[in-house]
Tab-separated table of C-alpha atoms in Angstrom:
chain	number	residue	atom	x	y	z
A	1	MET	CA	94.679	128.956	122.621
A	2	LYS	CA	94.816	125.287	122.803
A	3	LYS	CA	96.769	123.381	119.708
A	4	LYS	CA	94.536	121.192	117.521
A	5	VAL	CA	95.073	117.374	116.873
A	6	THR	CA	93.403	115.813	113.820
A	7	ILE	CA	93.099	111.952	113.979
A	8	LEU	CA	92.847	110.705	110.531
A	9	ILE	CA	90.983	107.301	110.325
A	10	PRO	CA	90.546	105.909	106.612
A	11	CYS	CA	87.606	103.287	107.193
A	12	TYR	CA	86.761	100.435	104.663
A	13	ASN	CA	83.808	97.988	106.007
A	14	GLU	CA	84.901	98.912	109.690
A	15	GLU	CA	81.540	98.905	111.521
A	16	THR	CA	82.556	96.259	114.381
A	17	CYS	CA	85.450	98.291	115.176
A	18	LEU	CA	83.943	101.733	115.089
A	19	PRO	CA	82.312	101.833	118.411
A	20	LEU	CA	85.193	100.180	120.277
A	21	LEU	CA	87.354	103.179	118.802
A	22	TYR	CA	85.272	105.862	119.439
A	23	GLU	CA	85.352	104.716	123.162
A	24	ARG	CA	89.317	104.631	123.113
A	25	LEU	CA	89.319	108.298	121.588
A	26	SER	CA	87.025	109.614	123.816
A	27	LEU	CA	89.238	108.351	126.693
A	28	LEU	CA	92.364	109.554	125.074
A	29	ALA	CA	90.995	113.200	124.857
A	30	GLU	CA	89.617	113.037	128.376
A	31	GLN	CA	93.181	112.467	129.362
A	32	GLN	CA	94.550	115.066	127.275
A	33	GLU	CA	92.273	118.245	127.877
A	34	LYS	CA	94.975	120.519	126.755
A	35	TYR	CA	94.421	119.758	123.165
A	36	GLU	CA	91.628	120.538	120.748
A	37	TRP	CA	90.513	117.323	119.164
A	38	GLU	CA	89.205	116.738	115.640
A	39	TRP	CA	88.391	112.920	114.564
A	40	LEU	CA	88.533	112.745	110.870
A	41	PHE	CA	86.979	109.521	109.224
A	42	VAL	CA	87.273	109.057	105.633
A	43	ASN	CA	84.817	106.508	104.709
A	44	ASP	CA	86.431	104.879	101.669
A	45	GLY	CA	83.339	103.160	99.491
A	46	SER	CA	82.319	101.011	102.597
A	47	GLN	CA	79.609	98.269	101.870
A	48	ASP	CA	78.249	98.037	105.547
A	49	HIS	CA	76.839	100.309	107.942
A	50	THR	CA	80.269	102.164	108.493
A	51	LEU	CA	78.437	105.435	106.939
A	52	ASP	CA	75.725	105.208	109.265
A	53	LEU	CA	77.639	104.951	112.419
A	54	LEU	CA	79.617	107.608	111.358
A	55	LYS	CA	76.606	110.048	110.995
A	56	GLN	CA	75.479	108.786	114.589
A	57	LEU	CA	78.664	109.595	116.136
A	58	GLN	CA	79.065	112.870	114.434
A	59	GLN	CA	75.419	114.131	115.557
A	60	LYS	CA	76.200	113.499	119.232
A	61	ASP	CA	79.817	114.512	119.252
A	62	LYS	CA	81.154	117.283	117.224
A	63	ARG	CA	84.727	116.335	117.653
A	64	VAL	CA	83.619	113.746	114.861
A	65	ALA	CA	84.016	114.693	111.213
A	66	TYR	CA	83.531	112.228	108.141
A	67	ILE	CA	84.271	112.526	104.523
A	68	ASP	CA	82.281	109.900	102.741
A	69	LEU	CA	84.249	109.214	99.319
A	70	SER	CA	81.808	108.205	96.079
A	71	ARG	CA	83.482	104.867	95.807
A	72	ASN	CA	86.388	102.815	97.117
A	73	PHE	CA	89.361	104.663	95.868
A	74	GLY	CA	91.886	102.927	98.176
A	75	LYS	CA	92.904	103.524	101.391
A	76	GLU	CA	96.304	105.706	99.907
A	77	ASN	CA	93.934	108.147	98.314
A	78	ALA	CA	91.584	108.007	101.135
A	79	MET	CA	94.626	109.166	103.391
A	80	LEU	CA	95.214	112.067	100.453
A	81	ALA	CA	91.439	113.309	101.135
A	82	GLY	CA	92.344	113.366	104.850
A	83	PHE	CA	95.398	115.354	104.251
A	84	ASP	CA	93.236	117.734	102.333
A	85	TYR	CA	90.635	118.615	105.076
A	86	ALA	CA	92.549	118.161	108.157
A	87	SER	CA	92.474	121.230	110.265
A	88	GLY	CA	94.733	120.451	113.033
A	89	ASP	CA	98.268	121.622	114.023
A	90	CYS	CA	99.015	118.236	113.679
A	91	MET	CA	97.656	114.862	112.643
A	92	VAL	CA	97.803	111.187	113.522
A	93	VAL	CA	96.971	108.648	110.848
A	94	MET	CA	95.913	105.632	112.395
A	95	ASP	CA	93.867	102.534	111.355
A	96	ALA	CA	90.159	102.072	112.544
A	97	ASP	CA	90.685	98.416	113.683
A	98	LEU	CA	92.468	99.230	116.655
A	99	GLN	CA	95.684	97.604	115.743
A	100	ASP	CA	97.333	101.062	116.256
A	101	PRO	CA	96.602	101.570	119.938
A	102	PRO	CA	95.268	105.009	120.591
A	103	GLU	CA	97.321	105.378	123.818
A	104	ILE	CA	100.504	106.068	121.637
A	105	VAL	CA	99.233	109.047	120.767
A	106	VAL	CA	100.395	110.372	123.805
A	107	ASP	CA	104.125	109.675	123.322
A	108	MET	CA	103.586	110.849	119.888
A	109	LEU	CA	102.410	114.203	121.104
A	110	ASN	CA	105.092	114.630	123.825
A	111	SER	CA	107.799	113.829	120.878
A	112	TRP	CA	106.005	116.598	118.842
A	113	GLU	CA	105.989	119.095	121.557
A	114	GLN	CA	109.939	118.542	121.566
A	115	GLY	CA	110.354	119.708	117.985
A	116	PHE	CA	109.917	116.682	116.029
A	117	GLU	CA	107.901	116.897	112.890
A	118	ASP	CA	107.185	113.387	111.947
A	119	VAL	CA	106.919	110.854	114.792
A	120	TYR	CA	106.537	107.184	113.289
A	121	ALA	CA	105.424	104.158	115.080
A	122	LYS	CA	107.813	101.272	114.392
A	123	ARG	CA	106.276	97.859	115.205
A	124	ARG	CA	108.126	95.799	117.802
A	125	SER	CA	105.880	92.946	116.891
A	126	ARG	CA	103.295	92.402	113.879
A	127	GLY	CA	100.557	90.787	115.895
A	128	LYS	CA	98.719	87.698	114.447
A	129	GLU	CA	100.255	87.518	110.896
A	130	SER	CA	101.222	84.324	108.963
A	131	TRP	CA	104.994	83.476	108.817
A	132	MET	CA	104.647	84.035	104.842
A	133	LYS	CA	103.372	87.397	105.112
A	134	LYS	CA	106.094	88.624	107.683
A	135	HIS	CA	108.950	87.325	105.564
A	136	LEU	CA	107.407	88.576	102.509
A	137	SER	CA	107.285	92.008	104.094
A	138	HIS	CA	110.769	91.845	105.144
A	139	LEU	CA	111.815	91.021	101.640
A	140	PHE	CA	109.778	94.074	100.036
A	141	TYR	CA	111.275	96.433	102.588
A	142	PHE	CA	114.799	94.870	101.766
A	143	ILE	CA	114.417	95.446	97.938
A	144	LEU	CA	112.874	98.875	98.123
A	145	ASP	CA	115.856	100.016	100.428
A	146	LYS	CA	118.507	98.771	98.121
A	147	SER	CA	116.816	100.331	95.183
A	148	THR	CA	116.153	103.730	96.377
A	149	ARG	CA	118.404	106.549	97.084
A	150	TYR	CA	117.067	107.706	100.564
A	151	GLU	CA	116.216	105.400	103.538
A	152	VAL	CA	112.987	103.296	103.915
A	153	LEU	CA	111.806	102.664	107.022
A	154	LYS	CA	111.415	99.202	108.051
A	155	ASN	CA	108.366	97.744	109.936
A	156	VAL	CA	106.698	101.064	109.605
A	157	GLY	CA	103.264	101.703	108.851
A	158	ASP	CA	101.281	104.595	108.321
A	159	PHE	CA	100.675	104.853	112.236
A	160	ARG	CA	102.228	108.361	112.751
A	161	LEU	CA	102.018	111.901	113.919
A	162	LEU	CA	102.578	114.717	111.236
A	163	ASP	CA	103.424	118.419	111.670
A	164	ARG	CA	101.264	120.722	109.811
A	165	LYS	CA	104.397	121.583	107.717
A	166	CYS	CA	104.300	117.656	106.686
A	167	ILE	CA	100.608	117.795	105.829
A	168	ASP	CA	101.039	120.439	103.518
A	169	ALA	CA	103.938	119.182	101.970
A	170	LEU	CA	101.907	115.886	101.224
A	171	LYS	CA	99.295	118.130	100.051
A	172	GLN	CA	101.257	118.999	97.217
A	173	LEU	CA	102.087	115.361	95.956
A	174	ARG	CA	99.018	114.767	93.654
A	175	GLU	CA	100.207	111.524	91.966
A	176	LYS	CA	97.409	109.195	91.126
A	177	ASP	CA	99.365	105.594	91.626
A	178	ARG	CA	100.488	106.587	95.406
A	179	TYR	CA	102.831	104.716	97.836
A	180	THR	CA	102.313	107.083	100.907
A	181	LYS	CA	104.977	105.055	103.241
A	182	GLY	CA	107.709	106.172	100.578
A	183	LEU	CA	106.259	109.444	100.726
A	184	PHE	CA	106.640	110.239	104.421
A	185	CYS	CA	110.063	109.152	103.792
A	186	TRP	CA	110.685	111.274	100.540
A	187	ILE	CA	109.434	114.626	102.388
A	188	GLY	CA	112.155	114.600	104.962
A	189	PHE	CA	111.368	116.643	108.221
A	190	ARG	CA	112.803	116.053	111.655
A	191	LYS	CA	111.766	112.426	112.414
A	192	GLN	CA	111.293	110.405	115.843
A	193	GLU	CA	110.921	106.980	116.398
A	194	LEU	CA	108.720	104.964	118.708
A	195	LEU	CA	108.617	101.506	119.334
A	196	PHE	CA	105.037	99.957	119.764
A	197	ASP	CA	103.713	96.232	119.899
A	198	ARG	CA	100.882	96.125	117.040
A	199	GLY	CA	97.844	94.384	118.429
A	200	ASP	CA	95.131	92.219	116.658
A	201	ARG	CA	92.232	93.574	115.227
A	202	ALA	CA	89.061	94.471	117.532
A	203	GLY	CA	86.920	92.867	114.898
A	204	GLY	CA	86.083	91.937	111.054
A	205	GLU	CA	88.544	90.688	108.823
A	206	THR	CA	91.664	92.019	107.184
A	207	LYS	CA	91.223	94.096	103.857
A	208	TRP	CA	94.842	92.919	102.663
A	209	SER	CA	94.914	89.824	100.905
A	210	TYR	CA	98.045	88.645	99.196
A	211	ARG	CA	96.939	89.685	95.872
A	212	SER	CA	96.357	93.308	97.290
A	213	LEU	CA	99.624	93.216	99.303
A	214	PHE	CA	101.571	92.282	95.796
A	215	ASN	CA	99.842	95.160	93.957
A	216	LEU	CA	100.902	97.339	96.747
A	217	ALA	CA	104.634	95.962	96.731
A	218	ILE	CA	104.597	96.772	93.040
A	219	GLU	CA	103.276	100.345	93.641
A	220	GLY	CA	105.842	100.919	96.191
A	221	ILE	CA	108.782	99.792	93.977
A	222	THR	CA	107.822	101.440	90.499
A	223	SER	CA	106.733	104.853	92.447
A	224	PHE	CA	110.005	105.251	94.019
A	225	THR	CA	112.822	103.462	91.951
A	226	THR	CA	113.698	103.063	88.303
A	227	ALA	CA	115.914	100.143	89.629
A	228	PRO	CA	113.865	97.607	87.657
A	229	LEU	CA	114.213	99.295	84.366
A	230	ARG	CA	118.126	99.043	84.930
A	231	MET	CA	117.847	95.577	85.787
A	232	ALA	CA	116.203	95.004	82.437
A	233	THR	CA	119.141	96.571	80.835
A	234	PHE	CA	121.567	94.365	82.725
A	235	ILE	CA	119.523	91.427	82.195
A	236	GLY	CA	119.796	91.965	78.409
A	237	ILE	CA	123.486	92.505	78.408
A	238	ILE	CA	123.871	89.435	80.327
A	239	VAL	CA	121.981	87.265	78.000
A	240	ALA	CA	123.707	89.047	74.898
A	241	VAL	CA	126.870	87.882	76.274
A	242	TRP	CA	125.971	84.270	77.198
A	243	ALA	CA	124.419	84.040	73.667
A	244	LEU	CA	127.713	85.232	72.258
A	245	MET	CA	129.738	82.887	74.387
A	246	TYR	CA	127.420	79.938	73.422
A	247	MET	CA	127.706	80.553	69.640
A	248	LEU	CA	131.448	80.716	69.978
A	249	TRP	CA	131.564	77.499	71.852
A	250	ILE	CA	129.286	75.752	68.988
A	251	ILE	CA	131.265	77.001	66.261
A	252	THR	CA	134.451	75.798	68.248
A	253	LYS	CA	132.880	72.530	68.732
A	254	VAL	CA	132.075	71.980	65.094
A	255	LEU	CA	135.353	73.313	63.512
A	256	ILE	CA	137.617	71.682	65.848
A	257	TRP	CA	136.170	68.589	66.829
A	258	GLY	CA	133.509	67.881	64.148
A	259	ASP	CA	131.015	67.629	66.899
A	260	PRO	CA	127.398	67.604	65.117
A	261	VAL	CA	125.082	70.716	66.305
A	262	ALA	CA	122.052	69.597	68.294
A	263	GLY	CA	119.072	70.760	66.457
A	264	TYR	CA	115.448	71.034	67.849
A	265	PRO	CA	116.363	70.806	71.765
A	266	THR	CA	119.017	73.512	71.627
A	267	ILE	CA	116.842	75.755	69.249
A	268	MET	CA	113.759	75.261	71.553
A	269	THR	CA	115.586	75.974	74.815
A	270	VAL	CA	117.216	79.181	73.606
A	271	ILE	CA	114.071	80.720	71.746
A	272	LEU	CA	112.018	80.189	75.147
A	273	PHE	CA	114.686	81.411	77.562
A	274	ILE	CA	114.975	84.711	75.571
A	275	GLY	CA	111.520	84.730	75.172
A	276	ALA	CA	110.963	84.463	78.894
A	277	VAL	CA	113.423	87.239	79.414
A	278	GLN	CA	111.974	89.696	76.659
A	279	LEU	CA	108.287	89.395	78.320
A	280	ILE	CA	109.663	89.941	81.647
A	281	CYS	CA	111.432	93.137	80.396
A	282	ILE	CA	108.406	94.223	78.405
A	283	GLY	CA	106.417	93.757	81.453
A	284	ILE	CA	108.396	95.893	83.652
A	285	LEU	CA	108.605	98.442	81.105
A	286	GLY	CA	104.550	98.037	80.862
A	287	GLU	CA	104.569	98.748	84.607
A	288	TYR	CA	105.966	102.333	83.972
A	289	VAL	CA	104.272	103.130	80.822
A	290	ALA	CA	101.069	102.511	82.662
A	291	ARG	CA	101.784	104.803	85.306
A	292	ILE	CA	102.741	107.788	83.017
A	293	PHE	CA	99.258	106.788	81.305
A	294	ASN	CA	97.322	107.159	84.327
A	295	GLU	CA	99.065	110.601	85.189
A	296	THR	CA	98.539	111.977	81.894
A	297	LYS	CA	94.740	111.524	82.062
A	298	ASN	CA	94.907	114.071	85.133
A	299	ARG	CA	91.521	112.418	86.734
A	300	PRO	CA	90.803	113.542	90.184
A	301	THR	CA	92.681	111.308	92.959
A	302	TYR	CA	89.260	111.146	94.415
A	303	LEU	CA	85.696	112.173	94.506
A	304	VAL	CA	83.496	113.273	97.575
A	305	ARG	CA	79.857	112.344	97.815
A	306	GLU	CA	79.448	113.966	101.268
A	307	MET	CA	80.902	115.471	104.266
A	308	ASN	CA	79.879	116.978	107.645
A	309	GLY	CA	81.961	118.496	110.596
A	310	ILE	CA	84.672	119.653	108.126
A	311	GLN	CA	86.807	122.824	109.420
A	312	LYS	CA	89.139	123.260	106.541
A	313	LYS	CA	92.308	125.088	107.424
A	314	SER	CA	92.626	128.131	106.004
């Protein structure tokens, strides 16, 4: 009996890339006939003709399955929908824009056959990205790696092969504010690294603005470490010690040298500085409280409007 491979592809406004992606996937399946294939597309509230194209592909090719979410829930939640409905013995997560070359899947499958359960693709180059985006990405991974108790893989995205054991493990993690790249590391299992050169988009424009990347970074840090809360505590201790030393210095100057105490400028500087520190610490605390609030509402992570071609794993 053939082993089944599910390729999970979250889609948001990818109508220009889907025909090219389908051709590359078809070629991959022709070259790897020893496997049964399922191409699982999750339409994450696209505003273009992505859903229409998926319906057309599904009608002519039964290997195509799609899930249409009721609105845009974000890529992280769209991937969870794919985890829930993937029926393969293993699953490859990849983007629809062909920056993740489907040809790498062959090497992933070879590593999987050798017994590895999480075969991740590490970027040797990042394609056409601005200097600032590359360096901000390195900074984020550095901060996350130093603040967590387990290794965070650098220059590694969602492009990877997951064994059924990993899929079932990820399905159990139902938090609302998800950072799946961290969850891949958290679940453990036997991992294998593959280097690849990340390509450029086959069409359309990137959906990741600096604002969305910043929000993703905040999600990653607050989801996997309490280091910012500790940092706020340390900042409070440092400011308290500094204030005590400054107070002693002022008293010493007045009593010994008789220097007059500077009034308005000194008071305003100290008040503004301490006020800024307090607001930063309250903001850090607020990020964690907001996540607790979202979890306690217990809303579903995503809602499905329509699906077709799904063969759910029993």
